[in-house]
Coordinates of C-alpha atoms in Angstrom, one line a residue:
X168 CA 78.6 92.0 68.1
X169 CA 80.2 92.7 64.4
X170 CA 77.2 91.3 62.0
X171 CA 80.0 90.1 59.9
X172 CA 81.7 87.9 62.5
X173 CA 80.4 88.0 65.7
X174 CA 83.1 89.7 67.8
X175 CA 81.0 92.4 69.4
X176 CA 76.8 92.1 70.6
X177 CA 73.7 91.9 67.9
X178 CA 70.8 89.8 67.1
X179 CA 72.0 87.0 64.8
X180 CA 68.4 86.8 62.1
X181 CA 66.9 83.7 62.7
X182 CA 67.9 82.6 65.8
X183 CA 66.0 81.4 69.0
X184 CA 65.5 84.3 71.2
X185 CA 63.4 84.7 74.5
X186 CA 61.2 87.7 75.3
X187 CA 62.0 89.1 79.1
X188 CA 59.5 91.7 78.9
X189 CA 55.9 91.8 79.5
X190 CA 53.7 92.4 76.2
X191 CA 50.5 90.8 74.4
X192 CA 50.4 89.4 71.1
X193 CA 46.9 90.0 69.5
X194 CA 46.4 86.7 66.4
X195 CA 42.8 86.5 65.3
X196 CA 40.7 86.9 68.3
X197 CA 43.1 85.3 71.0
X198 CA 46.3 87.1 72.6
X199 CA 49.1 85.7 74.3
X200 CA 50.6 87.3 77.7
X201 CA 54.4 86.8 78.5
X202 CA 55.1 87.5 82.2
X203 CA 58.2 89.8 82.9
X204 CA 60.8 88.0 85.1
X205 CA 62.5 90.2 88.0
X206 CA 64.7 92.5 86.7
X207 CA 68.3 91.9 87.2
X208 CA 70.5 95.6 87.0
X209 CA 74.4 94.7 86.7
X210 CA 76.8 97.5 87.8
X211 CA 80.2 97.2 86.6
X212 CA 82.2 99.2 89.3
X213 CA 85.1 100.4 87.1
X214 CA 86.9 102.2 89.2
X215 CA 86.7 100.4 92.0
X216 CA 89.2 97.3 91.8
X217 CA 90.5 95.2 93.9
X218 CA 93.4 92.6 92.7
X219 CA 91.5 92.5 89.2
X220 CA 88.3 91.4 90.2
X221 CA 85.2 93.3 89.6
X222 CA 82.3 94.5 91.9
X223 CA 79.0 93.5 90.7
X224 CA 75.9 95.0 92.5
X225 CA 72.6 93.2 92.0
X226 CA 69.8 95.1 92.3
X227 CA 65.1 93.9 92.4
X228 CA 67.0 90.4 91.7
X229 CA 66.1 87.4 93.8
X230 CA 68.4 86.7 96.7
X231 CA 69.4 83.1 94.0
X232 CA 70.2 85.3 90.8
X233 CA 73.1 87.2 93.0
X234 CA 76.3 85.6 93.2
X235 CA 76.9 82.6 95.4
X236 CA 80.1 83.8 97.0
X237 CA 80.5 87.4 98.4
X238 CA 84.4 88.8 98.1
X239 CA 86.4 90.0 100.8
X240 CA 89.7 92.3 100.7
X241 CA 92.4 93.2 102.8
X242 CA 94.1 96.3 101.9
X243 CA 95.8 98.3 104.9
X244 CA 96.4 102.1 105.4
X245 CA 96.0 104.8 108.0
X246 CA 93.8 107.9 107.8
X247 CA 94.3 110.9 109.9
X248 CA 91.1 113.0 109.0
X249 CA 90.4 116.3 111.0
X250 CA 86.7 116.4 109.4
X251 CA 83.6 114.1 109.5
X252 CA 82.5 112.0 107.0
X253 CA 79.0 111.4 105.5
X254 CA 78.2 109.1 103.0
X255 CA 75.1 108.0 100.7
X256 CA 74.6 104.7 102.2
X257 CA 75.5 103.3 105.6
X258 CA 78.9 101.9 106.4
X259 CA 81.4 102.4 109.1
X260 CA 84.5 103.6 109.4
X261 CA 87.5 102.3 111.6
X262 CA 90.4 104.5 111.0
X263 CA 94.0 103.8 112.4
X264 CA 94.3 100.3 111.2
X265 CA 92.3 98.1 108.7
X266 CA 89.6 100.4 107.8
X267 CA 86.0 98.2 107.5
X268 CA 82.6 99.0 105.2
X269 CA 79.6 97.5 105.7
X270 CA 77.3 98.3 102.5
X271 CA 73.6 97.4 102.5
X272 CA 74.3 95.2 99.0
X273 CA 75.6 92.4 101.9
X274 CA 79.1 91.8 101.5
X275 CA 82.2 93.4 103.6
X276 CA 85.3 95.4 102.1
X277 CA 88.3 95.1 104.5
X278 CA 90.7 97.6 102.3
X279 CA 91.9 100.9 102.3
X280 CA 91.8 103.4 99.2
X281 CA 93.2 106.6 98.5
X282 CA 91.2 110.1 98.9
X283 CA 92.2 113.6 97.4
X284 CA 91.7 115.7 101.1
X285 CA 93.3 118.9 102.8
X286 CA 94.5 116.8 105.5
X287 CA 97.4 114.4 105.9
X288 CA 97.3 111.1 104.3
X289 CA 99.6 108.2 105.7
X290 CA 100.3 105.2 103.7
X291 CA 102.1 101.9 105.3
X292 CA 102.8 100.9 101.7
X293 CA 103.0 103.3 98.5
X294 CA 103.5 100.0 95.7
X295 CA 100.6 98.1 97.3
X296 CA 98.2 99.7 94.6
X297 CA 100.6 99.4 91.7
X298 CA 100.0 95.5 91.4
X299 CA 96.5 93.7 90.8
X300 CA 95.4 90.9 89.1
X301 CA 94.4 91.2 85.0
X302 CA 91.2 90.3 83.3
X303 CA 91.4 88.1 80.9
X304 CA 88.2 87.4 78.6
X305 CA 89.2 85.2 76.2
X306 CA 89.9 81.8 78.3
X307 CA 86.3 79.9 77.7
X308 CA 86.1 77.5 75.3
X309 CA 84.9 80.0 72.8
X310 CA 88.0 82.7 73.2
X311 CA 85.6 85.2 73.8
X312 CA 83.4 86.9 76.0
X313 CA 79.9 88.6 75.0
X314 CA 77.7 90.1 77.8
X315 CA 74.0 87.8 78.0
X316 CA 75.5 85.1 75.7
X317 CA 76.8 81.7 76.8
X318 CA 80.1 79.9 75.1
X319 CA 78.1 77.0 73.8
X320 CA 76.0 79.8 72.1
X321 CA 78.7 81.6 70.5
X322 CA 80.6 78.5 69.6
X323 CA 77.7 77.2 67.9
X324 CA 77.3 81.1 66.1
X325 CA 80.9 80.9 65.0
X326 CA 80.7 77.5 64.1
X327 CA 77.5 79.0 61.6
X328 CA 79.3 81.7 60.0
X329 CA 82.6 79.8 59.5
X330 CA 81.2 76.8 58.0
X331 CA 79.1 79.1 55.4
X332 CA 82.1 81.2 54.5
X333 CA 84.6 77.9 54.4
X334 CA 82.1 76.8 51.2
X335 CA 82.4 79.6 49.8
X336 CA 86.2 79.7 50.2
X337 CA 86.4 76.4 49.1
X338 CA 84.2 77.4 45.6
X339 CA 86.6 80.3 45.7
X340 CA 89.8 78.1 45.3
X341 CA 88.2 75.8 42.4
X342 CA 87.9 79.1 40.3
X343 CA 91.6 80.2 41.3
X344 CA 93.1 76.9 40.7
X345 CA 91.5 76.4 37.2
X346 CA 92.6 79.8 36.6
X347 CA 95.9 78.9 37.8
X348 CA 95.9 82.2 39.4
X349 CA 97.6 82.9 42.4
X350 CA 96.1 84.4 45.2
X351 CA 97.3 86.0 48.4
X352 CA 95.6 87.8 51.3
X353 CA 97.6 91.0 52.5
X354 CA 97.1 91.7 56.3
X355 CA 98.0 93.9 58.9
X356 CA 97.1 96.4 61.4
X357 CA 96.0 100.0 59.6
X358 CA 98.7 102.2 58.5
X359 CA 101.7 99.1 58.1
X360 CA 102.2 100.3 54.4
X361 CA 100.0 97.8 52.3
X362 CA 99.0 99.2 49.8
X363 CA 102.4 101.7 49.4
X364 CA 104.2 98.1 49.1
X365 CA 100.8 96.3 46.6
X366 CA 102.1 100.1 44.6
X367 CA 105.6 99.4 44.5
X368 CA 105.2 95.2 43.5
X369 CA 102.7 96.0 40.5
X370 CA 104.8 98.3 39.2
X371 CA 108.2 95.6 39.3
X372 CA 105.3 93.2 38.0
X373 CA 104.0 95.2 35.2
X374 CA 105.8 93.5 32.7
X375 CA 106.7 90.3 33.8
X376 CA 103.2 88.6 35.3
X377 CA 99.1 90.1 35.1
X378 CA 98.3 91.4 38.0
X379 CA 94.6 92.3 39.3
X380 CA 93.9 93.7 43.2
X381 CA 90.8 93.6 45.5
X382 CA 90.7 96.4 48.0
X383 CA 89.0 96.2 51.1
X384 CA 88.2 99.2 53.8
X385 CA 85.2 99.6 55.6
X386 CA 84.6 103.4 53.9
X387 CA 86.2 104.9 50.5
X388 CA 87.8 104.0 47.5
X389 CA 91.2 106.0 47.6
X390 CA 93.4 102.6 48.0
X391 CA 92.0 101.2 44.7
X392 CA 92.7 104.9 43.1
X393 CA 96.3 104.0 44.1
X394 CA 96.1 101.0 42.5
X395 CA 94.6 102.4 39.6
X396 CA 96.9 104.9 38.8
X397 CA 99.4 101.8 38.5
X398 CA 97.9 100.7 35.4
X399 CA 96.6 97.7 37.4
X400 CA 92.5 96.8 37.8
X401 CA 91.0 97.1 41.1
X402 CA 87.9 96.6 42.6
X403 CA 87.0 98.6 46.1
X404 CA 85.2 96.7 48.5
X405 CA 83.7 98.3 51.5
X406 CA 82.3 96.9 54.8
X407 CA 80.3 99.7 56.1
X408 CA 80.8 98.6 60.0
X409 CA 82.4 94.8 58.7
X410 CA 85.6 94.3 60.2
X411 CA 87.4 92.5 57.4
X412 CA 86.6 90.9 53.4
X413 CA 85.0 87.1 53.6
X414 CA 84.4 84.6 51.3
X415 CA 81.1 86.3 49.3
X416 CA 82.8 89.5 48.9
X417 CA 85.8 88.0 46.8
X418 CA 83.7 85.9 44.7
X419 CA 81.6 89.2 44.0
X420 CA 84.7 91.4 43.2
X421 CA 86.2 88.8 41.2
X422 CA 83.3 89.0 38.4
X423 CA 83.9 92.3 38.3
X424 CA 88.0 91.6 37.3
X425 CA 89.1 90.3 34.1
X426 CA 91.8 87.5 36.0
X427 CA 94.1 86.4 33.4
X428 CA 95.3 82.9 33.6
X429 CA 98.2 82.7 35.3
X430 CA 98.0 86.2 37.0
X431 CA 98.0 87.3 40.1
X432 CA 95.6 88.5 42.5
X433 CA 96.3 90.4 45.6
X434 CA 93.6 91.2 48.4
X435 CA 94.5 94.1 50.7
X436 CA 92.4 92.9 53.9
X437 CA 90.8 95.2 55.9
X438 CA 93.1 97.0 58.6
X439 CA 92.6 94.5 61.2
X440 CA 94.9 91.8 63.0
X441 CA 91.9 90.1 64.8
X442 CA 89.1 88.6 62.3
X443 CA 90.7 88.3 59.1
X444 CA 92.9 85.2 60.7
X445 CA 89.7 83.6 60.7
X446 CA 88.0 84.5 57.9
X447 CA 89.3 82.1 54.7
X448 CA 88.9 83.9 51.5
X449 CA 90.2 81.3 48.9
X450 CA 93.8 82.5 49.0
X451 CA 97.2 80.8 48.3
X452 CA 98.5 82.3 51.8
X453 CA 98.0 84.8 53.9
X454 CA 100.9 87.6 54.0
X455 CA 101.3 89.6 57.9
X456 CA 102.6 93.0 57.0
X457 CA 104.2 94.5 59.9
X458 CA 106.1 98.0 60.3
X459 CA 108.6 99.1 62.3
X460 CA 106.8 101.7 63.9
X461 CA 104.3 98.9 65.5
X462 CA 106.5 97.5 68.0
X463 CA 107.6 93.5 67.9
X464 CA 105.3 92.9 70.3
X465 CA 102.8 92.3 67.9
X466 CA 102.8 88.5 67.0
X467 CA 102.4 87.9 70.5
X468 CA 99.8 90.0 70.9
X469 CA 98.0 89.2 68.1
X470 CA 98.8 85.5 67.7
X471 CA 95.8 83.9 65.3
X472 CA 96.8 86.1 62.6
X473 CA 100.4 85.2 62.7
X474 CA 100.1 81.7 63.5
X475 CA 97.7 81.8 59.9
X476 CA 100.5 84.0 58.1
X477 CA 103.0 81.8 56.2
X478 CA 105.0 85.1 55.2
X479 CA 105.7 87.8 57.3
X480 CA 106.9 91.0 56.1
X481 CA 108.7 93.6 58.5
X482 CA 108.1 97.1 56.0
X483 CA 109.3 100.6 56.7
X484 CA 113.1 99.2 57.7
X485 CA 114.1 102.6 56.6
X486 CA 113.1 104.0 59.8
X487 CA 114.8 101.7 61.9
X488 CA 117.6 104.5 63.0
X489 CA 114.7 106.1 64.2
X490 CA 112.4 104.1 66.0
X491 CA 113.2 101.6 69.4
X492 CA 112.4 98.4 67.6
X493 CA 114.1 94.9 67.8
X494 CA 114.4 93.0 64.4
X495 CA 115.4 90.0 66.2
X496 CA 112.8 89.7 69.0
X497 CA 110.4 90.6 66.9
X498 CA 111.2 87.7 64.4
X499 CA 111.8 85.6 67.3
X500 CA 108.3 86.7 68.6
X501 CA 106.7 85.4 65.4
X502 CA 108.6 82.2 65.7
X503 CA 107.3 81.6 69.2
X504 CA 103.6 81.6 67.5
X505 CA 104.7 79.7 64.2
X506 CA 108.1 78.6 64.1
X507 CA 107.1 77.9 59.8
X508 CA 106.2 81.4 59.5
X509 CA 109.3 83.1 56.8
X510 CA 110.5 86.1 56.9
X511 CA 111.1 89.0 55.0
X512 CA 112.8 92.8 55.9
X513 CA 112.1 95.4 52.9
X514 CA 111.0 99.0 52.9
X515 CA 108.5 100.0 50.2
X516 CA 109.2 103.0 49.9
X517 CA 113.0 103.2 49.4
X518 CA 113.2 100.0 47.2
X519 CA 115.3 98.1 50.0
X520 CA 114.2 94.2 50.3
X521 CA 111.9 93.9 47.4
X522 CA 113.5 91.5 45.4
X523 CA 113.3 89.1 48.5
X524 CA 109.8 89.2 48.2
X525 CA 109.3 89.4 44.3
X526 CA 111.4 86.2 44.5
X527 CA 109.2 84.9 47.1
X528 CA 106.5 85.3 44.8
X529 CA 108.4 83.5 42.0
X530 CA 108.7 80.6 43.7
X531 CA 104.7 79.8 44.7

């Protein structure tokens, strides 16, 4: 689990936890003795699928720990094998039709699978194998899945780490507003063209409106050098292993900006198309940055952040002659996940489009 936000597996500080492992606790003359529960040793059989589902061996767990319901599958091929076969544990073989295993984890395999051999290898069917069934992790309540922790648990964690950062959002937006200071949260996937296009507006804004930048990556400060060499202040801001900028780390970085009334501030987000939709920061609106070299795919795959974006801006339409992508299915794509979402084509580095979006600007 991310510390930050919970998407990956750590200890959150203050929670309950349980001990599963035998150990005494020595407090002033009396100890305490936790007994060690039977072991339970999941085995995640990669390779080894069989329309999507996975083979989980249980092994010192009670016979009530195991799963309820043993799976069978019926996959059929022929073998024609000119040499014997010996194997690490027992199971039978049945060639010239449905070929059967009996394994001593107590459940039955009725399939066939493929082997690399010297000898002749007859298939009935050569697509069977092409088509299984995909996993999908994200349909609990919670959208995610984290091995040893239940959805009410990680509901309750995200519910905890939103709710703290929301306050300080909502602090945040006080300061901004009685600044009058507009505030926008660039994001995108790494290597869009951010912070060539943050480059490229502060430059067309240098005389016109004061401009400040917060720059987030989890190591280095070479973005806010770019920035820098703009004329423009910037403050780096890096997450170590932190997926994307919250709440605190805005507030920090803006006491170390001078924000002139009625400027504005632009906060390059981490690289990431996954936690940042989650994560308010204060901001005006959230700006998706998408290039052509991404594929349009990408609202669709990615929908929290675009459904959160109220601007999306296709960059890099300069390569366009030389990359497969759609403009229109792309746009259409984003549509599909917020049909409010607008819409902007520009390339930052040839100059094409940017007035669309310093107009855009304008308008807020």
């Amino acid at each position: 689990m991310c510390t930050v936000c919970g998407c990956g597996e750590a200890r959150v500080a203050d929670a309950d936890h349980h001990h599963d492992d035998h150990h005494d606790h020595g407090h002033d003359g009396h100890t305490h003795q936790h007994a060690q529960p039977a072991q339970v040793v999941i085995h995640h059989h990669h390779y080894y699928y069989h329309q999507g589902d996975v083979h989980h061996h249980y092994h010192g767990a009670a016979a009530s720990e195991a799963p309820a319901a043993q799976s069978a599958h019926a996959h059929h091929h022929e073998h024609e094998h000119d040499h014997p076969h010996s194997h690490a544990h027992a199971h039978q073989h049945d060639h010239g039709g449905a070929q059967r295993h009996e394994h001593a984890h107590g459940h039955t395999h009725d399939h066939a699978h493929s082997h690399e051999h010297d000898h002749p290898h007859h298939h009935q069917d050569q697509t069977q194998h092409r088509f299984v069934r995909n996993l999908h992790y994200g349909k609990g309540a919670a959208g995610v899945s984290v091995p040893g922790m239940s959805q009410r648990k990680l509901i309750a964690i995200e519910r905890d780490v939103l709710d703290k950062n929301n306050q300080l959002a909502a602090h945040n937006r006080e300061h901004f507003t009685a600044a009058r200071q507009l505030v926008l949260n660039l994001v995108s996937s790494p290597g869009s063209g951010k912070t060539t296009l943050l480059c490229e507006t502060l430059r067309r804004l240098k005389d016109q409106r004061p401009c400040a930048v917060i720059e987030g990556d989890q190591q280095t400060s070479s973005d806010a050098e770019r920035i820098r060499a703009t004329g423009v202040a910037a403050v780096q801001v890096n997450t170590g292993k932190g997926c994307h900028l919250d709440a605190q780390m805005v507030h920090d970085a803006c006491h170390r900006l001078e924000l002139a009334e009625g400027g504005v501030l632009f906060i390059e987000n981490v690289g990431n198309l996954v936690c940042p939709a989650g994560f308010d920061l204060g901001e005006r609106a959230k700006v998706a940055v998408l290039s052509v070299t991404e594929g349009e795919e990408k609202p669709l795959k990615y929908p929290d952040m675009f459904a959160a974006a109220e601007l999306m801006i296709i960059n890099k339409t300069d390569l366009l002659p030389h990359v497969s992508f759609d403009v229109a299915r792309c746009i259409e794509n984003a549509r599909r996940v917020n049909p409010d979402i607008q819409v902007i084509q520009l390339s930052a580095s040839t100059g094409e489009g940017m007035e669309a979006w310093l107009g855009w600007l304008a308008a807020l």
